[in-house]
């Protein structure tokens, strides 16, 4: 058998069927392609009817689009998952300790493990958080760690999403859809459940009551703050509020009343204890951050600092998932946990460094170059896939502001069989598991969101650029 | 419950009800046009008036034609009360209050929207019109049924009902307002053929033709129809029925919450002063003035509910 350049999660490098896919393979061999094609259409109908759509930025017609869903599951063995989830836990623990340190004593800088300008000159660092003790000591209640699988048991972290990671509603709805469409597959495979995520989320959020105590009774009042119906992730905000059984609020529903953040109900203002906000830091409080923001609550930061509300994730966590900080993650993990990092970091050139910059400039065709503060796959260069013209144009941008960029080698993202016109074909994927953190511990939901680059050979999995999603199975071993 | 959510539910159901009422008005208009009695254009004008969209039509389109009127009522984007616009607004509100709806209610309103967008993307031919209107009415009925069958009987439900019955009362009131002269007592004991068509069209537009025939003798005329539409509590689209429902919903909302809010007082007044009389007293008072005052009070009631339950800041 021929050896492939990329690790395929079903067939490995050498076309040997891997264990987690054994049952699936047997099932698939019995399946009729026409029936599967019908199922694929049925899945789309289900998604449309449920309203699992996202709004596309920069379009006036407020078009709602579906993220394409691929009906072939991605399967991970229980053993592989166990190792992975330990690595994720370690990383999230370290991120949280790092945040506490950065906003308090800054030991890591004093120890010379992180240059002070990485913090001082970083827009993601929030001076308003200096010396603030977040309720329960938790900064990152929810984290979505982006990983790629490059070989058996070999995972790299691409990005730690420690601000407001999105996509968990797709993890849940993808599973729901698969359960409806292929119940028989779940009978012959023992798949670990993800459906407790909303319950765990509510419990986890409720475990970090504000320092001044909950406003009424034992059970803290939780609410989800959304920028509103036109936000691209509005569906997810409504979905999570609905699944948790809590209110979905917007900035104009809230105001500060008697030192607490309260929501306008049909019977007057009711205080909130824990706010799961899906609004970025800078829009959170027009009195403390951007004065033109209509999305936040005037004075909420003052209430927060006084211990009157829990904000999840805490303001200022962006410093931990900043792309410039990323390259220091192995040091950060070691510094705070005293352990060797269990997960790999992708080697990263920081263009703020003259030597790194010189290397990157000469090797653009082989590298992936990202904006330090960018997200969503915008403003990046994928060297091997770019034309000469693209590269030349990008080089100009890079030379104008080197410190704004980092570069990484192109990774050999694993492939997973995906349903295409030609039947099953390998397509590249990444994985975003979702992690909950509370004073009671860290909980990693088995699975996560698998994003798949539906274009043959493409390595860009972002939904804004033609990516789709898959259900992700972690088997009980 | 958030004031914003109450607002969204209230308007979601108002718009659904309006979509259904408008669909029914189009059916009635089409029906009359086919009987070829009387002046078809005048009839479409009165349909546009009953739907409360005449001023917009006059500005945008001018001359009344059958095609123009149907398209304006059914699918025009310039008419915020067209069936298509109503369903789209209802669905927009449903997205806003997604957490207050059951999954079934949300899916039914989303399906109504998806289907309406598909059916109304192009002008609907005369041949397809009856089927199209029927499907639209079935969709709104399905949302109502899902609401009835799956939603908890708590504040959410009461606001959805308040929206429904306010819109419905308003609609019945507007139909009476436009056609009141047809119902005025006349010297003739039996109406002309044209009168009969007019009476029937009024009954049809509130889905009450069958119900009326069942309960009345064949020579029943405008007096009985007026009674039926205003005072008969068996008819789910009569003013008395709708306002009683509103009173009931407001009472339930207020249960255990102290002294009655202004909106409840207002609805009490509306019932006591206007809907407890004999039909002859209404004629004596003046049918037109009577209807106008009720419509004004229904408008006040909407405003008062918005204030009492903090729909806005």
CSV table of C-alpha atoms in Angstrom, one decimal, chain A residues 89-411:
chain,number,residue,atom,x,y,z
A,89,UNK,CA,-6.5,20.2,31.5
A,90,UNK,CA,-2.9,21.0,32.2
A,91,UNK,CA,-2.9,23.8,29.6
A,92,UNK,CA,-6.1,25.4,30.9
A,93,UNK,CA,-4.8,25.2,34.5
A,94,UNK,CA,-1.6,26.9,33.4
A,95,UNK,CA,-3.5,29.6,31.5
A,96,UNK,CA,-5.6,30.4,34.5
A,97,UNK,CA,-2.5,30.6,36.7
A,98,UNK,CA,-0.8,32.8,34.1
A,99,UNK,CA,-3.7,35.2,34.1
A,100,UNK,CA,-3.7,35.5,37.8
A,101,UNK,CA,0.0,36.1,37.8
A,102,UNK,CA,0.0,38.7,35.0
A,103,UNK,CA,-2.7,40.8,36.8
A,104,UNK,CA,-1.0,40.5,40.2
A,105,UNK,CA,2.6,39.8,40.9
A,106,UNK,CA,4.0,39.1,37.4
A,107,UNK,CA,6.4,36.5,38.8
A,108,UNK,CA,6.9,35.0,35.3
A,109,UNK,CA,8.4,38.3,34.1
A,110,UNK,CA,10.5,38.7,37.2
A,111,UNK,CA,11.8,35.1,36.6
A,112,UNK,CA,12.8,36.2,33.1
A,113,UNK,CA,10.6,33.6,31.4
A,114,UNK,CA,8.6,36.2,29.6
A,115,UNK,CA,9.8,39.6,28.3
A,116,UNK,CA,7.9,42.4,30.0
A,117,UNK,CA,7.2,44.1,26.7
A,118,UNK,CA,5.1,41.1,25.7
A,119,UNK,CA,2.6,42.4,28.3
A,120,UNK,CA,3.3,46.1,28.4
A,121,UNK,CA,2.9,46.6,24.7
A,122,UNK,CA,0.0,44.2,24.3
A,123,UNK,CA,-3.5,45.6,23.5
A,124,UNK,CA,-5.0,42.4,25.0
A,125,UNK,CA,-3.6,43.3,28.4
A,126,UNK,CA,-6.3,45.1,30.4
A,127,UNK,CA,-4.9,47.5,33.0
A,128,UNK,CA,-8.4,47.7,34.6
A,129,UNK,CA,-7.9,44.1,35.8
A,130,UNK,CA,-4.7,44.7,37.7
A,131,UNK,CA,-5.1,43.5,41.3
A,132,UNK,CA,-8.7,42.3,40.7
A,133,UNK,CA,-9.5,39.0,42.2
A,134,UNK,CA,-12.0,37.2,40.0
A,135,UNK,CA,-14.8,35.3,41.9
A,136,UNK,CA,-13.6,31.8,42.8
A,137,UNK,CA,-10.2,32.6,41.3
A,138,UNK,CA,-11.5,31.6,37.9
A,139,UNK,CA,-10.6,33.7,34.8
A,140,UNK,CA,-11.4,31.3,32.1
A,141,UNK,CA,-14.8,29.6,32.8
A,142,UNK,CA,-15.0,28.4,29.2
A,143,UNK,CA,-12.1,27.6,26.9
A,144,UNK,CA,-12.0,26.2,23.4
A,145,UNK,CA,-8.6,24.8,22.6
A,146,UNK,CA,-7.9,24.4,18.9
A,147,UNK,CA,-5.9,21.3,18.1
A,148,UNK,CA,-4.6,19.5,15.1
A,149,UNK,CA,-3.9,15.8,14.9
A,150,UNK,CA,-0.7,15.1,13.0
A,151,UNK,CA,-0.1,11.4,13.7
A,152,UNK,CA,-1.1,8.6,16.1
A,153,UNK,CA,-1.3,10.1,19.5
A,154,UNK,CA,0.3,13.3,18.3
A,155,UNK,CA,-1.6,16.6,18.8
A,156,UNK,CA,-0.6,20.2,18.4
A,157,UNK,CA,-2.3,23.2,20.0
A,158,UNK,CA,-3.0,25.8,17.3
A,159,UNK,CA,-4.7,28.4,19.5
A,160,UNK,CA,-6.1,28.7,23.0
A,161,UNK,CA,-9.4,30.4,22.7
A,162,UNK,CA,-9.7,31.9,26.2
A,163,UNK,CA,-12.0,34.9,25.5
A,164,UNK,CA,-15.4,33.8,24.2
A,165,UNK,CA,-14.9,30.6,22.3
A,166,UNK,CA,-17.8,29.7,20.0
A,167,UNK,CA,-19.1,26.6,18.3
A,168,UNK,CA,-20.3,24.5,21.2
A,169,UNK,CA,-23.9,24.7,19.9
A,170,UNK,CA,-22.7,22.9,16.7
A,171,UNK,CA,-21.0,20.2,18.8
A,172,UNK,CA,-24.4,19.6,20.5
A,173,UNK,CA,-26.6,20.0,17.4
A,174,UNK,CA,-24.3,17.8,15.3
A,175,UNK,CA,-24.7,15.0,17.8
A,176,UNK,CA,-28.5,15.6,18.0
A,177,UNK,CA,-28.7,15.4,14.2
A,178,UNK,CA,-26.6,12.2,14.0
A,179,UNK,CA,-28.8,10.6,16.7
A,180,UNK,CA,-31.9,11.3,14.7
A,181,UNK,CA,-30.5,10.2,11.4
A,182,UNK,CA,-28.3,7.2,12.2
A,183,UNK,CA,-29.6,5.7,15.5
A,184,UNK,CA,-28.3,2.3,14.5
A,185,UNK,CA,-24.7,3.6,14.4
A,186,UNK,CA,-25.0,4.5,18.1
A,187,UNK,CA,-26.2,1.0,18.9
A,188,UNK,CA,-23.0,-0.6,17.5
A,189,UNK,CA,-20.6,2.1,18.8
A,190,UNK,CA,-20.5,3.2,22.4
A,191,UNK,CA,-20.1,6.9,22.0
A,192,UNK,CA,-19.5,9.1,25.1
A,193,UNK,CA,-22.3,11.6,25.6
A,194,UNK,CA,-21.9,15.3,25.1
A,195,UNK,CA,-25.4,16.3,26.0
A,196,UNK,CA,-24.6,17.2,29.6
A,197,UNK,CA,-22.7,20.2,28.5
A,198,UNK,CA,-25.4,22.8,29.1
A,199,UNK,CA,-26.1,21.4,32.6
A,200,UNK,CA,-22.4,21.4,33.4
A,201,UNK,CA,-22.0,24.9,32.0
A,202,UNK,CA,-24.8,26.2,34.3
A,203,UNK,CA,-23.4,24.4,37.3
A,204,UNK,CA,-19.9,25.5,36.5
A,205,UNK,CA,-21.0,29.2,36.1
A,206,UNK,CA,-23.2,28.9,39.3
A,207,UNK,CA,-20.2,27.7,41.3
A,208,UNK,CA,-18.4,31.1,40.9
A,209,UNK,CA,-20.8,33.3,42.9
A,210,UNK,CA,-19.7,36.9,43.2
A,211,UNK,CA,-17.8,37.9,46.4
A,212,UNK,CA,-20.7,39.8,47.8
A,213,UNK,CA,-22.8,36.6,47.6
A,214,UNK,CA,-25.8,35.7,45.5
A,215,UNK,CA,-28.6,38.2,45.5
A,216,UNK,CA,-31.4,35.9,46.3
A,217,UNK,CA,-31.3,32.5,47.9
A,218,UNK,CA,-28.8,29.7,47.2
A,219,UNK,CA,-29.2,29.4,43.5
A,220,UNK,CA,-27.3,32.2,41.7
A,221,UNK,CA,-29.0,34.0,38.9
A,222,UNK,CA,-27.2,33.3,35.6
A,223,UNK,CA,-27.8,35.2,32.3
A,224,UNK,CA,-26.2,35.1,28.9
A,225,UNK,CA,-25.3,38.5,27.4
A,226,UNK,CA,-25.5,38.7,23.6
A,227,UNK,CA,-24.6,41.6,21.3
A,228,UNK,CA,-28.0,40.9,19.7
A,229,UNK,CA,-29.9,39.2,16.9
A,230,UNK,CA,-27.6,40.4,14.2
A,231,UNK,CA,-24.5,38.9,15.7
A,232,UNK,CA,-23.1,36.0,13.7
A,233,UNK,CA,-23.3,33.7,16.7
A,234,UNK,CA,-26.7,34.8,17.9
A,235,UNK,CA,-28.1,31.3,17.4
A,236,UNK,CA,-25.6,29.9,19.8
A,237,UNK,CA,-26.2,32.5,22.4
A,238,UNK,CA,-30.0,31.8,22.3
A,239,UNK,CA,-29.3,28.1,22.2
A,240,UNK,CA,-27.1,28.1,25.3
A,241,UNK,CA,-29.5,30.3,27.3
A,242,UNK,CA,-32.4,28.1,26.3
A,243,UNK,CA,-30.5,24.9,27.1
A,244,UNK,CA,-29.4,26.2,30.5
A,245,UNK,CA,-32.8,27.7,31.3
A,246,UNK,CA,-31.5,31.2,31.9
A,247,UNK,CA,-32.3,34.6,30.5
A,248,UNK,CA,-30.7,35.8,27.3
A,249,UNK,CA,-30.1,39.5,27.8
A,250,UNK,CA,-28.7,42.4,25.7
A,251,UNK,CA,-27.0,45.6,27.0
A,252,UNK,CA,-30.2,47.6,26.9
A,253,UNK,CA,-31.9,45.1,29.2
A,254,UNK,CA,-29.4,45.8,31.9
A,255,UNK,CA,-28.4,48.6,34.2
A,256,UNK,CA,-26.6,49.0,37.5
A,257,UNK,CA,-29.1,49.2,40.4
A,258,UNK,CA,-28.0,49.5,44.0
A,259,UNK,CA,-24.5,48.4,43.2
A,260,UNK,CA,-25.7,45.3,41.3
A,261,UNK,CA,-26.2,44.6,37.6
A,262,UNK,CA,-29.9,44.0,37.1
A,263,UNK,CA,-32.1,43.0,34.2
A,264,UNK,CA,-35.4,44.7,33.3
A,265,UNK,CA,-38.1,42.1,33.9
A,266,UNK,CA,-41.9,42.6,33.5
A,267,UNK,CA,-42.0,43.3,37.3
A,268,UNK,CA,-39.0,45.6,37.6
A,269,UNK,CA,-35.2,45.2,37.9
A,270,UNK,CA,-33.8,41.8,39.1
A,271,UNK,CA,-30.1,41.4,40.0
A,272,UNK,CA,-27.9,39.0,38.1
A,273,UNK,CA,-25.1,37.1,39.9
A,274,UNK,CA,-23.2,35.5,37.0
A,275,UNK,CA,-23.1,36.9,33.5
A,276,UNK,CA,-21.9,34.6,30.7
A,277,UNK,CA,-21.0,37.3,28.3
A,278,UNK,CA,-20.6,36.8,24.6
A,279,UNK,CA,-19.6,40.5,24.1
A,280,UNK,CA,-15.9,41.4,23.7
A,281,UNK,CA,-14.1,43.2,26.5
A,282,UNK,CA,-13.9,46.5,24.8
A,283,UNK,CA,-17.7,46.7,24.3
A,284,UNK,CA,-18.5,45.5,27.8
A,285,UNK,CA,-18.7,48.8,29.6
A,286,UNK,CA,-18.9,52.2,27.8
A,287,UNK,CA,-17.8,54.0,31.0
A,288,UNK,CA,-14.6,51.9,31.4
A,289,UNK,CA,-13.8,50.9,27.8
A,290,UNK,CA,-15.2,52.1,24.4
A,291,UNK,CA,-17.5,55.0,25.2
A,292,UNK,CA,-19.5,54.4,21.9
A,293,UNK,CA,-20.5,50.9,22.8
A,294,UNK,CA,-24.2,50.1,22.8
A,295,UNK,CA,-23.7,46.5,23.6
A,296,UNK,CA,-22.5,46.7,27.2
A,297,UNK,CA,-23.6,47.9,30.5
A,298,UNK,CA,-22.4,51.3,31.8
A,299,UNK,CA,-20.6,50.7,35.1
A,300,UNK,CA,-20.5,46.9,35.1
A,301,UNK,CA,-16.7,46.9,35.5
A,302,UNK,CA,-17.1,48.9,38.8
A,303,UNK,CA,-19.6,46.4,40.0
A,304,UNK,CA,-17.3,43.6,39.0
A,305,UNK,CA,-14.3,45.1,40.9
A,306,UNK,CA,-16.5,45.6,43.9
A,307,UNK,CA,-17.4,41.9,43.9
A,308,UNK,CA,-21.1,42.4,42.9
A,309,UNK,CA,-21.1,40.2,39.8
A,310,UNK,CA,-19.2,37.4,38.1
A,311,UNK,CA,-18.3,37.9,34.5
A,312,UNK,CA,-17.5,34.8,32.5
A,313,UNK,CA,-14.9,34.8,31.1
A,314,UNK,CA,-13.2,37.4,33.2
A,315,UNK,CA,-12.3,40.6,31.3
A,316,UNK,CA,-8.7,40.6,30.2
A,317,UNK,CA,-8.3,36.9,29.4
A,318,UNK,CA,-7.4,37.8,25.8
A,319,UNK,CA,-3.8,38.2,27.0
A,320,UNK,CA,-3.6,34.4,27.3
A,321,UNK,CA,-4.7,33.5,23.8
A,322,UNK,CA,-2.9,36.3,22.1
A,323,UNK,CA,-0.9,34.9,19.2
A,324,UNK,CA,2.3,36.6,20.4
A,325,UNK,CA,2.0,35.0,23.8
A,326,UNK,CA,1.3,31.6,22.2
A,327,UNK,CA,4.9,31.0,21.4
A,328,UNK,CA,5.7,31.2,25.1
A,329,UNK,CA,3.1,28.6,26.1
A,330,UNK,CA,5.5,25.7,26.7
A,331,UNK,CA,7.3,28.0,29.2
A,332,UNK,CA,4.1,29.1,30.7
A,333,UNK,CA,2.9,25.6,31.3
A,334,UNK,CA,6.1,24.6,32.8
A,335,UNK,CA,6.4,27.6,35.0
A,336,UNK,CA,3.0,27.3,36.6
A,337,UNK,CA,2.4,23.5,36.7
A,338,UNK,CA,6.0,22.4,37.3
A,339,UNK,CA,5.4,19.7,34.6
A,340,UNK,CA,6.5,19.2,31.1
A,341,UNK,CA,3.8,20.2,28.7
A,342,UNK,CA,1.7,17.2,27.6
A,343,UNK,CA,0.6,18.9,24.4
A,344,UNK,CA,2.8,20.2,21.6
A,345,UNK,CA,3.0,23.8,20.7
A,346,UNK,CA,3.6,24.7,17.0
A,347,UNK,CA,7.1,26.2,16.5
A,348,UNK,CA,6.5,29.9,16.0
A,349,UNK,CA,8.6,32.7,14.6
A,350,UNK,CA,7.8,36.1,16.2
A,351,UNK,CA,8.3,38.7,13.6
A,352,UNK,CA,8.9,41.3,16.3
A,353,UNK,CA,12.3,39.6,16.6
A,354,UNK,CA,14.8,40.7,13.9
A,355,UNK,CA,16.2,37.3,13.2
A,356,UNK,CA,12.8,35.6,13.1
A,357,UNK,CA,11.6,38.4,10.9
A,358,UNK,CA,14.5,38.0,8.5
A,359,UNK,CA,13.8,34.2,8.2
A,360,UNK,CA,10.1,34.6,7.7
A,361,UNK,CA,10.5,37.3,5.0
A,362,UNK,CA,12.7,34.9,3.0
A,363,UNK,CA,10.5,31.8,3.5
A,364,UNK,CA,6.9,33.1,3.0
A,365,UNK,CA,6.1,30.5,0.5
A,366,UNK,CA,6.6,27.7,3.0
A,367,UNK,CA,5.0,29.4,6.1
A,368,UNK,CA,1.6,30.3,7.5
A,369,UNK,CA,1.7,33.9,8.6
A,370,UNK,CA,-0.9,35.2,11.0
A,371,UNK,CA,-1.8,38.6,12.4
A,372,UNK,CA,-1.1,38.6,16.1
A,373,UNK,CA,-4.6,39.8,17.0
A,374,UNK,CA,-6.5,38.4,14.0
A,375,UNK,CA,-9.1,35.7,14.2
A,376,UNK,CA,-11.5,33.8,11.9
A,377,UNK,CA,-8.8,33.1,9.3
A,378,UNK,CA,-8.8,36.6,8.1
A,379,UNK,CA,-5.6,38.5,7.3
A,380,UNK,CA,-3.5,35.4,7.2
A,381,UNK,CA,-1.2,34.0,4.5
A,382,UNK,CA,-1.0,30.3,3.8
A,383,UNK,CA,2.3,30.3,1.9
A,384,UNK,CA,2.1,26.9,0.1
A,385,UNK,CA,-1.4,27.7,-1.2
A,386,UNK,CA,-0.7,31.3,-2.2
A,387,UNK,CA,0.2,32.8,-5.6
A,388,UNK,CA,3.4,34.8,-6.1
A,389,UNK,CA,1.3,37.9,-6.3
A,390,UNK,CA,-0.4,37.1,-3.0
A,391,UNK,CA,3.0,36.6,-1.4
A,392,UNK,CA,4.4,39.8,-2.7
A,393,UNK,CA,1.4,41.7,-1.5
A,394,UNK,CA,1.6,40.1,1.9
A,395,UNK,CA,5.3,40.8,2.1
A,396,UNK,CA,4.6,44.5,1.9
A,397,UNK,CA,2.1,44.3,4.8
A,398,UNK,CA,4.6,42.3,6.8
A,399,UNK,CA,7.4,44.7,6.2
A,400,UNK,CA,5.3,47.7,7.2
A,401,UNK,CA,4.4,46.2,10.6
A,402,UNK,CA,6.6,43.1,11.4
A,403,UNK,CA,5.6,43.1,15.1
A,404,UNK,CA,2.0,42.5,14.0
A,405,UNK,CA,2.8,39.0,12.7
A,406,UNK,CA,3.9,35.6,13.7
A,407,UNK,CA,4.7,32.7,11.4
A,408,UNK,CA,4.5,28.9,11.7
A,409,UNK,CA,5.3,26.0,9.5
A,410,UNK,CA,2.4,24.5,7.6
A,411,UNK,CA,1.3,21.6,9.7
